[in-house]
Amino acid sequence: RSRVATSDDALALLAEAERLAHMGSWRWNVDAEVIELSTELYRIYGEDPDSPPQAFDHFTERVHPDDRDRVIATLRAAVASGEPYEHEYRVQRSDGTIRWVLSWGEALERVEGKGRVLGGFLQDVTDRHRAEERRQRAQSQLETHRQLLEGLVRGQALPDALASLCTDLEARFEGARCTVQLTDDDAGILRLAAAPSFAETFRTAIDDLPIVRGLCPCSTVAATGRAVVLEDLRTDLVMAPFFDVAEEAGVVSVWSLPLKDRDDEVIGTFAMYRNRPHVPGEEEVETLTAAANIAALAVERHRREEATLLATQTDLLTQLPNRVRFRALVAAALAEQQPHVTILFCGLDRFKWINDSMGHATGDRVLVEVAQRLQDTLGLLHPLSRFGSDEFTVLVHDPTPARVTSMVERLHSAFAEPFLVEGGEFFLTVSIGIAQSNGTVTDAEDLLRDADAAMQAAKQRGGARHLIFDQGMRERAVARLTLESELRRGLERAEFEMFFQPIMNLRTGTWIGVEALVRWRHPQRGIVGPDEFIDLAEETGLIIPLGQQILDMTIEQMAAWQADDIDVEVAMNISAVQLSDPLIGTHLANALAAHKVAASRLVLEITETAVMVEPEFAQMALQNIAALGVRLVIDDFGTGYSSIARLSELPVVGLKVDHRFTSGLGVQDSMESMVAAIIDLGHALDLTVVAEGVETPEALEILQRLGAEYAQGFHLARPAEAAELRVALQGPGPDVLDLASR
């Protein structure tokens, strides 16, 4: 009994050891074709341990069909040679489950060198194989992840990257077809991003699906953030609206799961369809979940890049597309070979004055309101951009002449209401240039340049109007750019000089002063008059440095005359742009002090229009200048829209009658009456009157008779360099005829 008990205990311990090691033993009598298995080995094969011994063929039938021939061949070779062996194969249990086993065997009894009894051990290594499979799947998923992200970095379109991911999954799972849909939160829909193996009919049916719970699996997933599995969608009434299209596509089952970003927000769905009833298995769940995570990462990365790109293409102030984005839109429209791509190039008239006089913060507020008005006028159909500081552009798709005319009229009308600026009202107008491709212009830059040229031409004709581009505008625009470049170089090289035109006292017949007039000694063109470059200098802001040079040269010449005991007053023009420069007073004071010139000997002339555009600001600026002792005169009087009440409040000492009035004296009787009225008005306001543009003896005689104090013009003397005027200014009085002949 002791020996039997000991033997039973040993067998029990062996059985327990085999169970813990997932290892069983076997013994095969080759001649009897009977195989004996240990209890654990029965379990590994999925057989009943209490069943009677089975024939060898019974257990070879449990070997997976793909491995069976190899296993039988290995056993037969061991029988023939008597040599030990080791191999792995799969066992397919009666319930369909698969187990991997590692088998060792050798001949226990030999007859004539051949094994007659074989035995060995068999271990269940399924867990190791599954771990290796998981490792390989993870490696494959990482490789797919890497390829997808590398593709995006190299510029691959997101739909193409997602389609590649779908194709990879379809190759892994027989009969599977995949789709990716992305959320459009603004529209509340799912937009199809990838469905590489579906026909267009099915793609159309699942595109732009509302994000609504219960509509279909993907809509529900997007709405709830939870996966949905339909083993057989033909039995689900929710899918009734899609039965026909699903049947046509051969779709029977679907598994859809959400794509989520780092904030756990749903950004899309990933779905796998089958042509038979199906529930995803463990491997499929693991693989598709990993794929969904990869897709979500790619989508989130793409959207971040899009947001970054959009930020670089958006004007921060108005939130409109900027010039980079607008240029791309125009290029895309031209690339599509649209027959009549049209650009409206809108430039605000006199906007620079707001920035210069009232500050950029006020200007920014006005620009935001301008953008809103234009957007409200155009709607969303035609892209609007802020192309430059005070320039806006519109892209018109498929325009007709009537539509373009209507749009332009509506854009002009958007400025009918005043803008509120610093508690007051300010009216703006807009100049609009129109350029059309007409199938001939294929480059976005060329079309934009043409529209800009038309806008500049509209401004040069007074603004508040629109013009259609023609070839002459391009030539003038090129000439304008060339002139601007030369003007900048001229400032750098100090190519500007001062000429002076004497001013006569009509009561005494003596020279009382001169007007300083700038000339440009152009290296190729010679002497260029101010009419050719002052307007451009004001438009480009170059008038500020140019004005500073003019001021310095004028006061320097005043100091030279003063050193030669030549007592002469000097008048010089100052533009509205210069007047808005907050440093103008400082520049004046510094220049006068540096050259030790009395401020009272300097007269600044400012045009009537410049003063009256914003009289409150002008009054403050002029008072600051007058406080230095500099005298002020209103230039070009009679050509603007002065308010007499406003004029009386300004610190000015005189009026200058514009040459357009004096040139008619002695020719038109009505002109004499008008000049008389201006002189009388000036005297009524206790202002002296200077008449410019005096070109005939008749005009001079009439001005003397009407009571004008001072006059200048070609009849009296032409502008000349300081050295040429030296003798005349030192004499007792002018010889009109001799001086005029110079």
XYZ file of C-alpha atoms in Angstrom:
742
model
C 0.000 0.000 0.000
C 2.810 2.317 0.827
C 4.397 1.768 -2.575
C 1.031 2.220 -4.401
C 0.248 5.378 -2.437
C 3.634 6.706 -3.230
C 3.147 5.980 -6.934
C -0.293 7.636 -6.957
C 1.116 10.683 -5.201
C 3.875 10.939 -7.757
C 1.413 10.711 -10.617
C -0.707 13.440 -8.986
C 2.309 15.660 -8.605
C 3.290 15.015 -12.226
C -0.197 15.858 -13.421
C -0.163 19.095 -11.403
C 3.240 19.995 -12.781
C 2.032 19.371 -16.310
C -1.023 21.553 -15.700
C 1.027 24.410 -14.344
C 3.472 24.181 -17.251
C 0.685 23.671 -19.799
C 2.637 20.634 -20.858
C 1.467 17.096 -21.502
C 3.175 13.820 -22.336
C 2.319 11.286 -25.008
C 3.283 7.767 -26.119
C 2.585 6.361 -29.562
C 2.693 2.672 -30.392
C 3.380 2.842 -34.089
C 2.348 -0.741 -34.870
C -0.905 -0.528 -32.919
C -1.658 2.982 -34.282
C -2.751 3.936 -30.748
C -1.551 7.062 -28.933
C -1.720 7.565 -25.199
C -1.989 11.139 -23.838
C -1.589 12.583 -20.393
C -4.487 14.422 -18.781
C -3.020 17.871 -19.561
C -2.426 16.985 -23.160
C -6.098 15.996 -23.469
C -6.973 19.422 -22.150
C -4.636 21.129 -24.637
C -6.368 19.298 -27.480
C -9.757 20.117 -26.031
C -10.607 16.425 -25.460
C -12.188 14.626 -22.509
C -9.393 13.154 -20.320
C -11.664 10.218 -19.378
C -12.206 9.153 -22.989
C -10.640 5.836 -24.039
C -7.357 5.788 -25.972
C -7.807 7.154 -29.460
C -6.315 6.214 -32.776
C -3.360 8.214 -34.016
C -5.415 9.638 -36.904
C -7.916 11.116 -34.448
C -5.307 13.478 -33.079
C -3.657 14.304 -36.392
C -7.098 15.463 -37.521
C -6.978 18.020 -34.698
C -3.897 19.603 -36.247
C -4.695 22.780 -38.164
C -5.173 21.965 -41.858
C -2.375 24.354 -42.836
C 0.062 22.498 -40.532
C -1.212 18.909 -40.791
C 0.923 17.600 -43.649
C 4.082 19.044 -42.107
C 3.332 17.462 -38.695
C 2.598 13.999 -40.147
C 5.749 14.177 -42.286
C 7.841 15.024 -39.195
C 6.407 12.067 -37.254
C 6.918 9.630 -40.135
C 10.528 10.823 -40.467
C 11.083 10.224 -36.743
C 9.678 6.687 -37.099
C 11.960 5.973 -40.056
C 15.131 7.375 -38.534
C 14.549 6.975 -34.840
C 15.998 10.479 -34.406
C 14.493 13.030 -31.969
C 12.641 16.085 -33.303
C 11.065 19.377 -32.208
C 8.475 21.506 -34.005
C 5.573 23.887 -33.487
C 2.099 23.730 -34.983
C -1.481 24.709 -34.405
C -4.201 22.569 -32.897
C -7.785 23.219 -33.927
C -10.118 22.127 -31.151
C -13.592 20.755 -31.704
C -15.076 24.130 -30.602
C -13.106 25.929 -33.329
C -10.530 27.608 -31.096
C -6.898 27.518 -32.139
C -3.967 26.685 -29.851
C -0.265 26.795 -30.660
C 1.818 23.895 -29.330
C 5.503 23.059 -29.118
C 6.159 19.323 -29.486
C 9.294 17.274 -28.647
C 9.562 13.589 -29.527
C 11.984 10.672 -29.829
C 12.018 6.919 -30.290
C 11.554 5.060 -27.002
C 11.891 1.601 -28.587
C 13.717 0.745 -31.784
C 13.524 -2.301 -34.016
C 16.189 -2.539 -36.680
C 16.959 1.158 -36.246
C 13.412 2.286 -36.623
C 11.270 3.695 -33.922
C 8.448 1.374 -32.948
C 7.349 3.351 -29.906
C 7.621 7.150 -29.874
C 7.082 9.426 -26.937
C 7.578 12.944 -25.835
C 6.071 16.122 -24.513
C 3.782 18.799 -25.944
C 3.511 22.280 -24.460
C 0.773 24.885 -25.060
C 2.663 28.014 -26.242
C -0.409 29.925 -27.408
C 0.219 32.810 -25.028
C 3.728 33.245 -26.367
C 2.497 33.208 -29.953
C -0.245 35.668 -29.157
C 2.232 37.955 -27.456
C 4.440 37.755 -30.542
C 1.461 38.424 -32.802
C 0.537 41.428 -30.680
C 4.110 42.626 -30.889
C 4.113 42.245 -34.648
C 0.743 43.990 -34.937
C 1.994 46.796 -32.737
C 5.112 47.042 -34.882
C 2.972 47.091 -37.997
C 0.698 49.712 -36.484
C 3.703 51.825 -35.559
C 4.986 51.517 -39.105
C 1.584 52.512 -40.468
C 1.542 55.402 -38.009
C 4.995 56.499 -39.131
C 4.146 56.252 -42.825
C 0.923 58.214 -42.387
C 2.536 61.034 -40.419
C 5.568 61.145 -42.708
C 3.203 61.432 -45.652
C 1.491 64.411 -44.046
C 4.833 66.042 -43.280
C 5.864 65.575 -46.934
C 2.685 67.332 -48.006
C 0.407 64.361 -48.665
C -3.231 65.411 -48.563
C -5.132 64.209 -45.490
C -7.791 62.341 -47.553
C -5.009 60.437 -49.361
C -3.326 59.526 -46.060
C -6.616 58.309 -44.573
C -7.403 56.348 -47.731
C -4.025 54.584 -47.422
C -4.853 53.680 -43.828
C -8.202 52.245 -44.932
C -6.540 50.226 -47.687
C -4.026 48.795 -45.214
C -6.810 47.604 -42.898
C -8.807 46.142 -45.767
C -5.768 44.061 -46.747
C -5.518 42.652 -43.197
C -9.147 41.620 -42.835
C -10.669 39.697 -45.691
C -13.915 41.163 -47.024
C -13.552 44.411 -45.019
C -14.123 47.906 -46.436
C -13.436 51.057 -44.437
C -14.537 54.692 -44.330
C -13.400 57.782 -42.450
C -15.711 60.721 -41.882
C -14.779 64.017 -40.203
C -16.967 66.374 -38.213
C -17.883 69.815 -39.503
C -18.997 71.420 -36.270
C -20.125 74.649 -37.900
C -22.466 72.788 -40.255
C -23.309 70.012 -37.769
C -22.535 67.273 -40.287
C -20.081 64.478 -41.063
C -18.066 64.988 -44.237
C -16.633 61.949 -45.992
C -12.839 61.991 -45.947
C -11.936 58.504 -47.227
C -13.756 55.462 -48.649
C -11.297 53.983 -51.172
C -13.170 50.741 -51.873
C -16.709 52.052 -52.231
C -18.470 53.167 -55.375
C -19.555 56.769 -55.845
C -23.202 55.951 -55.088
C -22.391 54.764 -51.578
C -19.909 57.591 -51.026
C -22.547 60.170 -51.922
C -25.129 58.539 -49.647
C -22.928 58.740 -46.526
C -21.449 62.182 -47.220
C -22.753 65.246 -45.333
C -24.669 63.139 -42.791
C -26.249 65.144 -39.951
C -24.653 64.477 -36.574
C -27.812 63.077 -34.967
C -28.211 60.150 -32.614
C -30.215 57.304 -34.139
C -29.893 58.303 -37.782
C -27.240 55.706 -38.662
C -24.197 54.175 -36.915
C -21.679 56.889 -37.859
C -24.078 59.740 -37.056
C -24.812 58.129 -33.699
C -21.115 57.616 -32.959
C -20.370 61.261 -33.784
C -23.238 62.408 -31.569
C -22.519 60.148 -28.579
C -18.785 59.487 -28.759
C -19.381 55.732 -28.282
C -18.757 52.856 -30.703
C -21.678 51.144 -32.472
C -21.746 47.572 -33.833
C -24.516 46.339 -36.146
C -24.057 42.613 -36.732
C -26.735 42.653 -39.433
C -28.010 46.084 -40.422
C -30.834 44.478 -42.404
C -32.573 43.740 -39.115
C -32.259 47.285 -37.756
C -35.150 49.578 -38.712
C -32.999 52.624 -37.999
C -31.085 51.704 -41.145
C -34.253 51.525 -43.276
C -33.421 54.746 -45.227
C -30.093 53.163 -46.202
C -31.303 49.627 -47.057
C -31.249 50.154 -50.822
C -27.858 51.814 -51.015
C -26.395 49.272 -48.554
C -27.747 46.382 -50.608
C -26.343 47.892 -53.799
C -22.945 48.276 -52.112
C -23.048 44.753 -50.649
C -22.929 46.041 -47.067
C -24.457 43.824 -44.359
C -22.627 44.627 -41.122
C -20.855 47.693 -39.820
C -18.702 48.605 -36.867
C -18.139 52.320 -36.300
C -16.015 53.940 -33.616
C -15.198 57.569 -32.813
C -12.062 59.538 -33.598
C -11.259 61.771 -30.641
C -8.747 64.549 -30.119
C -6.573 65.108 -27.055
C -9.478 66.878 -25.329
C -11.683 63.789 -25.848
C -13.824 65.668 -28.353
C -15.212 63.696 -31.302
C -13.582 64.840 -34.548
C -14.743 62.025 -36.807
C -15.644 58.353 -37.183
C -13.856 55.245 -38.472
C -16.089 52.456 -39.794
C -15.471 48.914 -41.057
C -18.113 47.268 -43.236
C -18.562 43.588 -44.160
C -20.650 41.819 -46.794
C -21.941 39.292 -44.232
C -23.227 39.355 -40.657
C -20.221 39.959 -38.475
C -19.128 40.892 -34.964
C -15.519 42.083 -34.600
C -13.158 39.712 -32.883
C -10.410 40.504 -30.417
C -7.717 41.041 -33.032
C -10.005 43.214 -35.162
C -11.012 45.337 -32.182
C -7.409 45.826 -31.174
C -6.236 46.660 -34.693
C -9.075 48.979 -35.655
C -8.902 50.807 -32.321
C -5.220 51.467 -32.921
C -5.991 52.595 -36.470
C -8.662 54.961 -35.181
C -6.159 56.469 -32.776
C -3.685 56.939 -35.615
C -6.361 58.531 -37.803
C -7.438 60.841 -34.972
C -3.839 61.924 -34.445
C -3.444 62.633 -38.162
C -6.701 64.596 -38.316
C -5.851 66.610 -35.215
C -2.371 67.370 -36.570
C -3.834 68.395 -39.913
C -6.387 70.667 -38.272
C -3.726 72.301 -36.112
C -1.634 72.925 -39.212
C -4.677 74.298 -41.004
C -5.422 76.588 -38.058
C -1.815 77.782 -38.042
C -1.903 78.335 -41.790
C -5.227 80.149 -41.492
C -3.744 82.398 -38.803
C -0.901 83.346 -41.160
C -3.459 84.087 -43.863
C -5.850 86.113 -41.731
C -5.690 89.823 -41.021
C -5.545 90.105 -37.243
C -7.394 93.432 -37.116
C -10.417 92.702 -39.316
C -10.297 88.873 -39.283
C -10.629 88.948 -43.067
C -8.334 86.918 -45.334
C -5.068 88.758 -45.891
C -3.259 89.345 -49.168
C -1.531 85.929 -49.049
C -4.855 84.102 -48.811
C -6.551 86.333 -51.361
C -3.733 85.845 -53.860
C -4.116 82.069 -53.433
C -7.888 82.319 -54.041
C -7.319 84.296 -57.227
C -4.671 81.814 -58.386
C -7.071 78.910 -57.735
C -9.847 80.614 -59.692
C -7.516 81.229 -62.626
C -6.211 77.643 -62.443
C -9.785 76.392 -62.774
C -9.889 78.399 -66.012
C -12.949 80.338 -64.999
C -13.741 82.528 -68.010
C -14.144 85.893 -66.290
C -12.329 86.140 -62.968
C -12.850 89.710 -61.752
C -11.121 91.624 -58.950
C -12.427 94.768 -57.325
C -9.551 96.644 -55.722
C -10.903 99.141 -53.161
C -8.706 101.901 -51.757
C -9.993 104.254 -49.072
C -9.649 107.915 -50.008
C -7.745 110.163 -47.585
C -7.570 107.440 -44.934
C -3.931 108.245 -44.216
C -5.102 111.567 -42.835
C -7.048 109.747 -40.085
C -3.980 107.747 -39.036
C -1.670 110.753 -39.184
C -3.947 113.219 -37.434
C -6.004 111.108 -35.047
C -3.722 108.183 -34.333
C -3.532 104.572 -35.443
C -5.896 103.331 -32.720
C -8.682 105.492 -34.164
C -7.697 104.428 -37.667
C -7.910 100.765 -36.649
C -11.433 101.226 -35.317
C -12.476 102.807 -38.596
C -10.910 99.933 -40.575
C -12.829 97.365 -38.534
C -16.083 99.187 -39.277
C -15.164 99.478 -42.964
C -14.528 95.717 -43.102
C -17.880 95.018 -41.457
C -19.739 97.307 -43.858
C -18.115 95.711 -46.877
C -18.817 92.204 -45.558
C -22.460 93.087 -44.911
C -22.718 94.513 -48.411
C -21.112 91.555 -50.201
C -22.329 88.639 -48.100
C -20.316 85.405 -48.151
C -20.549 84.590 -51.853
C -17.684 86.803 -52.984
C -14.409 86.543 -50.975
C -13.322 89.816 -49.370
C -9.819 90.494 -48.049
C -7.880 93.257 -46.389
C -5.114 93.504 -48.941
C -3.161 96.406 -47.460
C -3.354 99.036 -44.740
C -6.356 100.834 -46.256
C -7.020 98.553 -49.227
C -9.639 95.822 -49.590
C -10.077 93.372 -52.461
C -13.070 91.390 -53.695
C -13.033 88.267 -55.882
C -16.094 88.070 -58.129
C -16.863 84.627 -59.556
C -18.629 84.313 -62.927
C -19.477 88.014 -63.155
C -21.680 89.727 -65.695
C -21.273 93.450 -66.478
C -24.567 94.162 -64.760
C -23.535 92.237 -61.645
C -20.178 93.993 -61.417
C -21.836 97.390 -61.836
C -24.379 96.551 -59.144
C -21.651 95.380 -56.742
C -19.581 98.510 -57.302
C -22.589 100.748 -56.674
C -23.363 98.876 -53.459
C -19.747 99.196 -52.323
C -19.858 102.946 -52.873
C -23.166 103.161 -51.005
C -21.596 101.383 -48.002
C -19.789 104.655 -47.314
C -22.872 106.865 -47.462
C -23.245 106.868 -43.688
C -20.613 108.730 -41.650
C -18.055 107.033 -39.439
C -17.979 108.065 -35.795
C -14.489 109.265 -34.951
C -13.589 110.623 -31.525
C -17.170 111.596 -30.821
C -17.606 113.313 -34.190
C -18.637 112.247 -37.662
C -16.267 111.614 -40.526
C -17.148 110.684 -44.098
C -14.982 108.350 -46.140
C -15.119 107.526 -49.814
C -13.605 104.673 -51.768
C -11.839 104.396 -55.113
C -12.373 101.079 -56.882
C -10.240 99.525 -59.608
C -11.733 96.727 -61.693
C -9.672 94.112 -63.552
C -11.000 91.087 -65.435
C -9.074 88.083 -66.708
C -11.301 87.588 -69.779
C -9.474 84.336 -70.402
C -6.214 86.131 -71.246
C -4.671 86.882 -67.836
C -3.508 83.648 -66.194
C -1.299 84.959 -63.388
C -2.848 86.151 -60.114
C -0.135 88.751 -59.581
C -0.796 90.276 -63.006
C -4.534 90.523 -62.363
C -3.990 92.089 -58.942
C -1.508 94.549 -60.396
C -4.025 95.572 -63.058
C -6.790 96.105 -60.490
C -4.414 98.128 -58.318
C -3.444 100.292 -61.290
C -7.120 100.985 -62.031
C -7.705 101.921 -58.385
C -4.729 104.292 -58.391
C -6.054 105.906 -61.555
C -9.428 106.384 -59.859
C -7.696 108.100 -56.948
C -5.736 110.373 -59.272
C -9.000 111.517 -60.836
C -10.280 112.715 -57.501
C -11.360 109.478 -55.816
C -14.874 108.310 -54.915
C -15.206 106.603 -58.287
C -14.417 103.369 -60.093
C -12.453 102.625 -63.239
C -11.938 99.519 -65.360
C -8.332 98.669 -66.117
C -6.841 99.441 -69.505
C -3.300 99.066 -70.823
C -2.523 102.745 -70.349
C -3.129 102.374 -66.612
C -0.481 99.688 -66.404
C 2.032 101.912 -68.147
C 1.185 104.787 -65.828
C 1.377 102.480 -62.806
C 4.834 101.290 -63.850
C 5.879 104.892 -64.366
C 4.502 105.767 -60.930
C 6.453 102.957 -59.272
C 9.575 104.039 -61.110
C 9.067 107.636 -60.003
C 8.521 106.554 -56.397
C 11.766 104.562 -56.453
C 13.638 107.503 -57.955
C 12.071 109.841 -55.405
C 13.380 107.699 -52.566
C 16.853 107.658 -54.085
C 16.648 111.392 -54.628
C 15.983 111.925 -50.928
C 18.904 109.697 -50.003
C 21.228 111.539 -52.416
C 20.013 115.066 -51.550
C 19.028 115.806 -55.147
C 16.477 118.484 -54.123
C 17.256 122.178 -54.281
C 15.470 125.384 -53.362
C 14.435 128.067 -55.820
C 12.874 131.337 -54.692
C 10.255 133.575 -56.289
C 10.164 137.212 -55.149
C 6.991 138.679 -53.673
C 6.302 142.381 -54.303
C 4.611 144.886 -52.012
C 2.044 146.428 -54.350
C 1.799 149.606 -52.266
C 5.514 150.420 -52.107
C 6.797 148.619 -55.186
C 9.520 146.868 -53.201
C 10.384 143.238 -52.688
C 9.238 142.205 -49.227
C 10.046 138.528 -49.414
C 10.262 135.352 -51.447
C 8.423 132.069 -51.682
C 10.626 128.999 -51.337
C 9.895 126.477 -54.084
C 11.508 123.035 -54.242
C 13.020 121.660 -57.429
C 14.371 118.192 -58.097
C 17.664 118.085 -59.965
C 17.053 114.678 -61.525
C 20.270 112.971 -62.726
C 18.713 112.117 -66.126
C 15.808 114.521 -66.563
C 17.374 117.699 -65.238
C 15.257 120.177 -63.246
C 11.850 118.669 -62.332
C 9.066 120.884 -60.952
C 7.031 120.047 -57.832
C 3.870 119.353 -59.815
C 5.443 116.069 -60.943
C 6.349 114.644 -57.532
C 4.676 116.417 -54.577
C 1.365 114.535 -54.902
C 3.217 111.220 -55.046
C 5.305 112.215 -52.036
C 2.128 112.925 -50.072
C 0.514 109.604 -51.103
C 3.577 107.569 -50.118
C 4.404 109.497 -46.936
C 7.710 110.639 -48.401
C 6.522 114.214 -47.932
C 7.589 113.993 -44.274
C 11.338 113.482 -44.936
C 11.148 115.665 -48.049
C 9.416 118.411 -46.077
C 12.133 118.209 -43.446
C 14.814 118.638 -46.115
C 12.935 121.595 -47.626
C 12.563 123.211 -44.219
C 16.256 122.781 -43.387
C 17.410 124.122 -46.769
C 15.051 127.096 -46.587
C 16.043 128.142 -43.090
C 19.707 127.618 -43.915
C 19.303 130.053 -46.843
C 17.460 132.497 -44.589
C 20.481 132.404 -42.262
C 22.838 133.077 -45.193
C 20.804 136.112 -46.296
C 20.662 137.286 -42.714
C 24.466 137.108 -42.517
C 24.653 139.313 -45.654
C 22.242 141.842 -44.084
C 19.523 140.982 -46.593
C 16.265 141.481 -44.730
C 13.731 139.251 -46.457
C 10.720 137.206 -45.359
C 10.484 133.675 -46.699
C 7.259 131.811 -47.322
C 7.125 128.058 -47.875
C 4.365 125.512 -48.416
C 3.446 122.874 -45.890
C 1.203 119.943 -46.809
C -1.697 118.507 -44.870
C 0.384 115.388 -44.209
C 3.148 117.478 -42.670
C 0.598 119.379 -40.613
C -0.584 116.072 -39.125
C 2.973 115.169 -38.105
C 3.061 115.655 -34.304
C 6.777 116.532 -34.550
C 6.336 119.398 -37.031
C 6.516 122.020 -34.269
C 9.673 120.469 -32.813
C 11.337 120.336 -36.228
C 10.516 123.978 -36.843
C 11.799 125.143 -33.473
C 15.018 123.112 -33.762
C 15.793 124.332 -37.288
C 15.149 127.976 -36.414
C 17.272 127.716 -33.273
C 20.086 125.864 -35.014
C 20.456 128.630 -37.648
C 19.585 131.498 -35.298
C 16.761 132.683 -37.549
C 13.838 134.638 -36.093
C 10.582 132.725 -36.370
C 8.778 135.914 -37.404
C 10.698 135.959 -40.711
C 9.180 132.592 -41.723
C 5.718 132.284 -43.282
C 4.104 128.869 -43.731
C 1.442 128.422 -46.392
C -1.212 125.726 -45.896
C -3.927 125.020 -48.450
C -7.509 125.902 -47.696
C -8.673 122.310 -48.288
C -6.087 120.852 -45.910
C -7.211 123.220 -43.165
C -10.912 122.579 -43.595
C -10.890 118.755 -43.808
C -10.624 118.551 -40.017
C -10.759 122.157 -38.765
C -10.575 121.321 -35.031
C -7.331 119.413 -35.446
C -5.974 121.978 -37.927
C -6.737 124.793 -35.512
C -4.815 123.074 -32.727
C -1.830 122.255 -34.970
C -1.701 125.772 -36.416
C -1.921 127.334 -32.965
C 1.081 125.286 -31.854
C 3.059 126.520 -34.856
C 1.911 130.132 -34.403
C 3.025 129.968 -30.777
C 6.602 129.690 -32.068
C 6.209 133.082 -33.764
C 5.901 131.613 -37.265
C 3.242 133.343 -39.377
C 0.594 131.373 -41.280
C -1.161 132.047 -44.585
C -4.046 130.183 -46.257
C -2.860 129.110 -49.726
C -5.023 128.558 -52.849
C -7.875 130.480 -51.260
C -11.151 130.249 -53.150
C -10.597 126.671 -54.435
C -11.827 124.853 -51.306
C -14.874 124.982 -49.092
C -13.957 127.279 -46.244
C -16.308 128.183 -43.477
C -15.884 131.912 -42.810
C -16.623 131.327 -39.131
C -13.957 128.617 -38.970
C -11.506 130.741 -40.918
C -11.832 133.572 -38.440
C -10.845 131.211 -35.618
C -7.567 130.122 -37.203
C -4.285 131.868 -36.255
C -3.566 133.011 -39.823
C -2.331 136.415 -40.946
C -3.160 136.323 -44.638
C -4.845 134.760 -47.668
C -3.275 133.825 -50.962
C -5.506 134.183 -54.035
C -5.134 131.138 -56.270
C -3.589 131.586 -59.737
C -6.764 130.245 -61.339
C -8.443 133.520 -60.374
C -5.608 135.932 -61.157
C -4.968 134.373 -64.573
C -8.432 135.571 -65.643
C -7.912 139.182 -64.645
C -8.114 141.476 -67.660
C -9.635 138.651 -69.670
C -12.945 137.871 -67.902
C -14.908 140.659 -66.255
C -16.547 138.210 -63.848
C -13.141 137.135 -62.580
C -12.363 140.657 -61.390
C -15.540 140.613 -59.295
C -14.590 137.290 -57.749
C -11.070 138.441 -56.888
C -12.506 141.647 -55.429
C -14.806 139.582 -53.214
C -11.902 137.476 -51.955
C -9.792 140.564 -51.208
C -12.701 142.236 -49.412
C -13.312 139.071 -47.373
C -9.664 138.925 -46.374
C -9.674 142.538 -45.305
C -12.921 142.022 -43.394
C -11.151 139.288 -41.436
C -8.164 141.608 -40.914
C -5.961 139.478 -43.153
C -3.424 140.597 -45.729
C -3.943 139.338 -49.281
C -1.252 137.895 -51.543
C -2.059 137.248 -55.224
C -0.083 134.572 -57.014
C 0.121 133.774 -60.702
C 0.399 137.387 -61.894
C 1.440 137.051 -65.527
C 0.299 140.267 -67.221
C 0.563 144.024 -66.605
C -3.253 144.179 -66.689
C -3.552 141.687 -63.856
C -0.979 143.612 -61.814
C -2.831 146.905 -62.337
C -6.196 145.379 -61.373
C -4.786 143.856 -58.175
C -3.288 147.182 -57.163
C -6.623 148.848 -57.788
C -8.578 146.197 -55.836
C -6.343 146.673 -52.805
C -4.268 143.483 -52.689
C -1.174 144.003 -50.588
C 1.253 141.598 -52.230
C 1.733 139.771 -55.540
C 4.024 137.290 -57.236
C 4.128 135.753 -60.663
C 6.055 135.382 -63.895
C 5.267 138.971 -64.886
C 7.196 140.119 -61.833
C 9.890 137.466 -61.512
C 10.343 133.790 -62.191
C 11.653 131.410 -59.529
C 15.461 131.482 -59.402
C 18.315 130.200 -57.309
C 19.348 132.217 -54.272
C 22.573 133.496 -55.850
C 20.659 134.819 -58.866
C 18.318 136.820 -56.643
C 21.014 138.263 -54.440
C 21.443 141.588 -56.283
C 17.703 142.104 -56.816
C 16.909 141.571 -53.125
C 19.589 144.081 -52.099
C 18.267 146.808 -54.441
C 15.762 149.546 -53.531
C 12.916 147.957 -55.512
C 12.145 145.790 -58.504
C 12.425 146.714 -62.113
C 9.476 144.654 -63.156
C 10.330 144.224 -66.785
C 14.006 143.392 -66.272
C 13.390 140.952 -63.444
C 10.531 139.270 -65.253
C 12.755 138.570 -68.211
C 15.118 136.432 -66.211
